[in-house]
Short mmCIF file of C-alpha atoms in Angstrom, two decimals:
data_model
loop_
_atom_site.label_atom_id
_atom_site.label_comp_id
_atom_site.label_asym_id
_atom_site.label_seq_id
_atom_site.Cartn_x
_atom_site.Cartn_y
_atom_site.Cartn_z
CA UNK N 1 0.00 0.00 0.00
CA UNK N 2 2.81 2.41 0.92
CA UNK N 3 4.70 1.58 -2.29
CA UNK N 4 1.59 2.17 -4.39
CA UNK N 5 0.88 5.46 -2.66
CA UNK N 6 4.46 6.62 -3.13
CA UNK N 7 4.30 5.68 -6.81
CA UNK N 8 1.00 7.58 -7.19
CA UNK N 9 2.56 10.61 -5.50
CA UNK N 10 5.50 10.53 -7.93
CA UNK N 11 3.13 10.19 -10.88
CA UNK N 12 1.08 13.11 -9.63
CA UNK N 13 4.21 15.21 -9.43
CA UNK N 14 4.95 14.37 -13.09
CA UNK N 15 1.36 15.29 -14.00
CA UNK N 16 1.79 18.50 -12.02
CA UNK N 17 4.81 19.36 -14.16
CA UNK N 18 2.74 18.61 -17.29
CA UNK N 19 0.28 21.35 -16.35
CA UNK N 20 3.07 23.93 -16.76
CA UNK N 21 3.45 23.59 -20.57
CA UNK N 22 -0.36 23.66 -20.93
CA UNK N 23 -0.59 26.92 -18.98
CA UNK N 24 2.46 28.32 -20.79
CA UNK N 25 0.98 27.49 -24.22
CA UNK N 26 -2.29 29.13 -23.18
CA UNK N 27 -0.54 32.29 -21.99
CA UNK N 28 1.53 32.41 -25.19
CA UNK N 29 -1.61 32.17 -27.32
CA UNK N 30 -3.44 34.76 -25.20
CA UNK N 31 -0.54 37.24 -25.55
CA UNK N 32 -0.73 37.31 -29.35
CA UNK N 33 -2.28 40.50 -30.80
CA UNK N 34 -4.86 38.60 -32.84
CA UNK N 35 -6.01 36.57 -29.84
CA UNK N 36 -6.36 39.76 -27.82
CA UNK N 37 -9.14 40.72 -30.24
CA UNK N 38 -10.94 37.37 -29.87
CA UNK N 39 -11.76 37.40 -26.18
CA UNK N 40 -13.58 34.05 -25.93
CA UNK N 41 -10.62 32.25 -27.51
CA UNK N 42 -7.93 33.70 -25.25
CA UNK N 43 -8.18 31.82 -21.97
CA UNK N 44 -9.74 28.30 -22.36
CA UNK N 45 -6.34 26.59 -22.57
CA UNK N 46 -5.06 28.52 -19.53
CA UNK N 47 -8.14 27.45 -17.53
CA UNK N 48 -7.63 23.81 -18.55
CA UNK N 49 -3.97 24.00 -17.44
CA UNK N 50 -4.96 25.49 -14.07
CA UNK N 51 -7.57 22.76 -13.65
CA UNK N 52 -4.89 20.11 -14.28
CA UNK N 53 -2.69 21.84 -11.69
CA UNK N 54 -5.42 21.79 -9.02
CA UNK N 55 -6.44 18.19 -9.75
CA UNK N 56 -2.87 16.89 -9.61
CA UNK N 57 -2.34 18.72 -6.32
CA UNK N 58 -5.41 16.93 -5.00
CA UNK N 59 -4.00 13.59 -6.14
CA UNK N 60 -0.60 14.35 -4.63
CA UNK N 61 -2.15 15.19 -1.25
CA UNK N 62 -4.33 12.07 -1.39
CA UNK N 63 -1.36 9.81 -2.16
CA UNK N 64 1.02 11.40 0.34
CA UNK N 65 -1.45 11.31 3.25
CA UNK N 66 -3.12 8.05 2.09
CA UNK N 67 -6.55 9.62 1.49
CA UNK N 68 -8.34 7.12 -0.73
CA UNK N 69 -11.31 9.42 -1.25
CA UNK N 70 -9.10 12.18 -2.67
CA UNK N 71 -7.35 9.66 -4.92
CA UNK N 72 -10.71 8.53 -6.29
CA UNK N 73 -11.74 12.12 -6.98
CA UNK N 74 -8.36 12.73 -8.59
CA UNK N 75 -8.71 9.79 -10.99
CA UNK N 76 -12.23 10.78 -12.06
CA UNK N 77 -11.36 14.46 -12.56
CA UNK N 78 -8.11 13.63 -14.36
CA UNK N 79 -10.00 11.37 -16.77
CA UNK N 80 -12.49 14.15 -17.53
CA UNK N 81 -9.73 16.72 -18.09
CA UNK N 82 -7.75 14.43 -20.38
CA UNK N 83 -10.88 13.81 -22.46
CA UNK N 84 -11.54 17.57 -22.58
CA UNK N 85 -7.96 18.26 -23.70
CA UNK N 86 -8.19 15.54 -26.35
CA UNK N 87 -11.44 17.04 -27.68
CA UNK N 88 -9.79 20.47 -27.82
CA UNK N 89 -6.79 19.03 -29.67
CA UNK N 90 -8.93 17.20 -32.22
CA UNK N 91 -11.09 20.29 -32.78
CA UNK N 92 -8.02 22.52 -33.16
CA UNK N 93 -6.42 20.06 -35.60
CA UNK N 94 -9.58 19.70 -37.73
CA UNK N 95 -10.43 23.41 -37.97
CA UNK N 96 -6.83 24.51 -38.63
CA UNK N 97 -6.11 21.92 -41.30
CA UNK N 98 -7.44 23.93 -44.30
CA UNK N 99 -5.03 26.66 -45.37
CA UNK N 100 -6.13 29.68 -47.38
CA UNK N 101 -2.59 30.90 -48.13
CA UNK N 102 -1.26 31.28 -51.66
CA UNK N 103 2.07 32.50 -52.99
CA UNK N 104 2.42 35.83 -54.79
CA UNK N 105 5.06 35.68 -57.55
CA UNK N 106 8.11 37.78 -56.73
CA UNK N 107 7.02 38.53 -53.17
CA UNK N 108 8.48 37.33 -49.89
CA UNK N 109 5.05 37.13 -48.27
CA UNK N 110 1.90 35.17 -49.00
CA UNK N 111 -1.66 36.38 -49.33
CA UNK N 112 -4.80 34.67 -48.04
CA UNK N 113 -8.26 33.75 -49.30
CA UNK N 114 -11.11 33.50 -46.82
CA UNK N 115 -12.67 30.60 -48.71
CA UNK N 116 -9.59 28.47 -48.08
CA UNK N 117 -10.15 28.23 -44.32
CA UNK N 118 -12.45 26.07 -42.23
CA UNK N 119 -16.16 27.01 -42.45
CA UNK N 120 -16.34 26.67 -38.66
CA UNK N 121 -13.64 29.31 -38.19
CA UNK N 122 -15.25 31.60 -40.75
CA UNK N 123 -18.65 31.36 -39.09
CA UNK N 124 -17.53 31.67 -35.46
CA UNK N 125 -14.74 34.24 -35.79
CA UNK N 126 -15.17 36.28 -38.95
CA UNK N 127 -18.97 36.23 -39.12
CA UNK N 128 -20.92 39.48 -39.14
CA UNK N 129 -21.83 39.12 -35.46
CA UNK N 130 -18.19 39.06 -34.36
CA UNK N 131 -16.21 40.96 -36.96
CA UNK N 132 -17.27 44.48 -35.94
CA UNK N 133 -15.61 44.19 -32.53
CA UNK N 134 -12.57 42.36 -33.91
CA UNK N 135 -12.14 44.96 -36.65
CA UNK N 136 -12.22 47.83 -34.13
CA UNK N 137 -9.68 46.01 -31.95
CA UNK N 138 -7.32 45.44 -34.89
CA UNK N 139 -7.59 49.10 -35.91
CA UNK N 140 -6.56 50.16 -32.40
CA UNK N 141 -3.63 47.76 -32.29
CA UNK N 142 -0.08 48.61 -33.36
CA UNK N 143 0.21 45.81 -35.92
CA UNK N 144 0.03 47.95 -39.06
CA UNK N 145 1.72 51.18 -37.83
CA UNK N 146 4.82 49.15 -36.93
CA UNK N 147 5.29 48.23 -40.60
CA UNK N 148 5.89 51.87 -41.56
CA UNK N 149 8.76 52.00 -39.05
CA UNK N 150 10.18 48.64 -40.06
CA UNK N 151 10.23 48.90 -43.87
CA UNK N 152 11.37 52.03 -45.70
CA UNK N 153 11.84 51.01 -49.32
CA UNK N 154 9.49 49.08 -51.59
CA UNK N 155 12.16 46.43 -52.20
CA UNK N 156 12.49 45.72 -48.48
CA UNK N 157 8.73 45.52 -48.08
CA UNK N 158 8.11 43.19 -51.02
CA UNK N 159 10.90 40.88 -49.83
CA UNK N 160 9.61 40.81 -46.25
CA UNK N 161 8.07 37.72 -44.65
CA UNK N 162 4.91 39.39 -43.40
CA UNK N 163 2.65 37.64 -40.93
CA UNK N 164 -0.77 36.63 -42.28
CA UNK N 165 -2.50 39.46 -40.45
CA UNK N 166 0.04 42.03 -41.70
CA UNK N 167 -0.36 40.80 -45.26
CA UNK N 168 -4.15 40.71 -45.15
CA UNK N 169 -5.05 43.81 -43.11
CA UNK N 170 -2.28 46.37 -43.61
CA UNK N 171 -2.09 46.47 -47.42
CA UNK N 172 -4.39 45.88 -50.40
CA UNK N 173 -4.12 42.63 -52.35
CA UNK N 174 -1.28 42.83 -54.90
CA UNK N 175 -3.69 41.93 -57.67
CA UNK N 176 -5.41 45.32 -57.19
CA UNK N 177 -2.48 47.03 -58.90
CA UNK N 178 -1.92 49.87 -56.40
CA UNK N 179 1.50 51.55 -56.36
CA UNK N 180 3.58 51.29 -53.20
CA UNK N 181 4.16 54.54 -51.27
CA UNK N 182 4.63 53.09 -47.78
CA UNK N 183 3.58 49.82 -46.12
CA UNK N 184 0.19 51.33 -45.26
CA UNK N 185 -0.13 53.91 -48.08
CA UNK N 186 -0.85 52.80 -51.63
CA UNK N 187 -1.68 55.14 -54.53
CA UNK N 188 -2.78 55.07 -58.14
CA UNK N 189 -5.77 53.57 -59.90
CA UNK N 190 -6.82 50.10 -58.89
CA UNK N 191 -8.20 47.19 -60.81
CA UNK N 192 -11.52 47.08 -58.95
CA UNK N 193 -12.77 44.17 -61.02
CA UNK N 194 -9.85 41.97 -59.91
CA UNK N 195 -11.05 41.57 -56.32
CA UNK N 196 -13.84 42.94 -54.14
CA UNK N 197 -11.23 44.07 -51.59
CA UNK N 198 -9.76 46.51 -54.12
CA UNK N 199 -12.73 48.86 -53.70
CA UNK N 200 -12.65 48.53 -49.89
CA UNK N 201 -9.00 49.53 -49.39
CA UNK N 202 -8.52 52.96 -47.82
CA UNK N 203 -5.31 54.79 -46.87
CA UNK N 204 -6.98 56.04 -43.69
CA UNK N 205 -5.04 54.33 -40.84
CA UNK N 206 -8.33 53.60 -39.11
CA UNK N 207 -9.69 51.74 -42.15
CA UNK N 208 -6.90 50.29 -44.35
CA UNK N 209 -8.15 46.81 -45.28
CA UNK N 210 -9.79 45.96 -41.94
CA UNK N 211 -13.13 45.41 -43.70
CA UNK N 212 -11.56 43.24 -46.41
CA UNK N 213 -12.02 39.50 -46.74
CA UNK N 214 -8.23 39.35 -46.99
CA UNK N 215 -7.99 40.77 -43.45
CA UNK N 216 -10.42 38.15 -42.14
CA UNK N 217 -8.37 35.50 -43.93
CA UNK N 218 -5.15 36.93 -42.49
CA UNK N 219 -6.57 36.72 -38.97
CA UNK N 220 -7.52 33.08 -39.52
CA UNK N 221 -4.06 32.46 -40.99
CA UNK N 222 -2.45 33.83 -37.84
CA UNK N 223 -4.68 31.70 -35.63
CA UNK N 224 -3.90 28.64 -37.71
CA UNK N 225 -0.13 29.08 -37.39
CA UNK N 226 -0.26 29.78 -33.65
CA UNK N 227 -2.56 26.88 -32.77
CA UNK N 228 -0.61 24.41 -34.87
CA UNK N 229 2.56 25.38 -32.99
CA UNK N 230 0.78 25.06 -29.65
CA UNK N 231 -0.64 21.68 -30.70
CA UNK N 232 2.84 20.17 -30.89
CA UNK N 233 3.42 20.94 -27.21
CA UNK N 234 -0.07 19.83 -26.24
CA UNK N 235 0.17 16.50 -28.08
CA UNK N 236 3.41 15.60 -26.26
CA UNK N 237 1.89 16.70 -22.95
CA UNK N 238 -1.34 14.74 -23.37
CA UNK N 239 0.57 11.56 -24.30
CA UNK N 240 2.60 11.87 -21.07
CA UNK N 241 -0.58 12.56 -19.08
CA UNK N 242 -2.33 9.49 -20.50
CA UNK N 243 0.66 7.28 -19.61
CA UNK N 244 0.80 8.75 -16.11
CA UNK N 245 -2.95 8.30 -15.67
CA UNK N 246 -2.90 4.63 -16.73
CA UNK N 247 -0.02 3.85 -14.35
CA UNK N 248 -1.78 5.76 -11.55
CA UNK N 249 -4.97 3.75 -12.13
CA UNK N 250 -2.98 0.52 -11.96
CA UNK N 251 -1.24 1.63 -8.75
CA UNK N 252 -4.56 2.64 -7.21
CA UNK N 253 -6.14 -0.69 -8.16
CA UNK N 254 -3.18 -2.63 -6.71
CA UNK N 255 -3.41 -0.62 -3.50
CA UNK N 256 -7.12 -1.41 -3.21
CA UNK N 257 -6.49 -5.12 -3.88
CA UNK N 258 -3.71 -5.24 -1.29
CA UNK N 259 -5.92 -3.53 1.29
CA UNK N 260 -8.73 -6.01 0.70
CA UNK N 261 -6.27 -8.90 0.97
CA UNK N 262 -5.01 -7.59 4.32
CA UNK N 263 -8.56 -7.25 5.67
CA UNK N 264 -9.39 -10.78 4.52
CA UNK N 265 -6.19 -12.11 6.08
#
């Protein structure tokens, strides 16, 4: 019984350490400028990581002080959290699989089409009900103004590896045929028939291409890149957690069997 409890305590400590990358990944995602504009998407991963932290603390206390009730609660809650994390991972993988990016000949950056992304993302993030608030948040951010300080010449700008949101929101689509003046100022006649965004572009810093489909696509492109990076950490973490949970269940079952054997004896 003591050996099993000590093993469970060690496993809980490992699970406790696994909550750190989950919380860190959640904080990293929440700190990104695009996620700051999507409030409901900022903190779920952080909350799940904190829940793992609290549950593993409960299991550690139950194992160290031989509280079978706490260990039972720990195993049930840990199972539920692992299932929740798996559902989140599968959802994130499915909705971030489609990629609306396409290469622009002669440019260092890519541009993005809204139709190339997941319908779920388009409906829940860039739909009419949500985009007004997101658009206002993006206009107040420093994403686009920073480009004017970073790139001086047209050659530097066209060779730059812009982020999806910089490419989609801070400039008009290249196909529109505008002439470069600065990263956020484009002049000359445009080919309005080439793309609907060509008529929406405005040099006003408060407008730019924030109402463009390319901006919505750029936001989804940013989210896709960030979540796919976070998924790598989360997949490794959830595999470790599942292994720890299975061993903890076995140790708990052995402890229960040994206790029953002692009572019978």
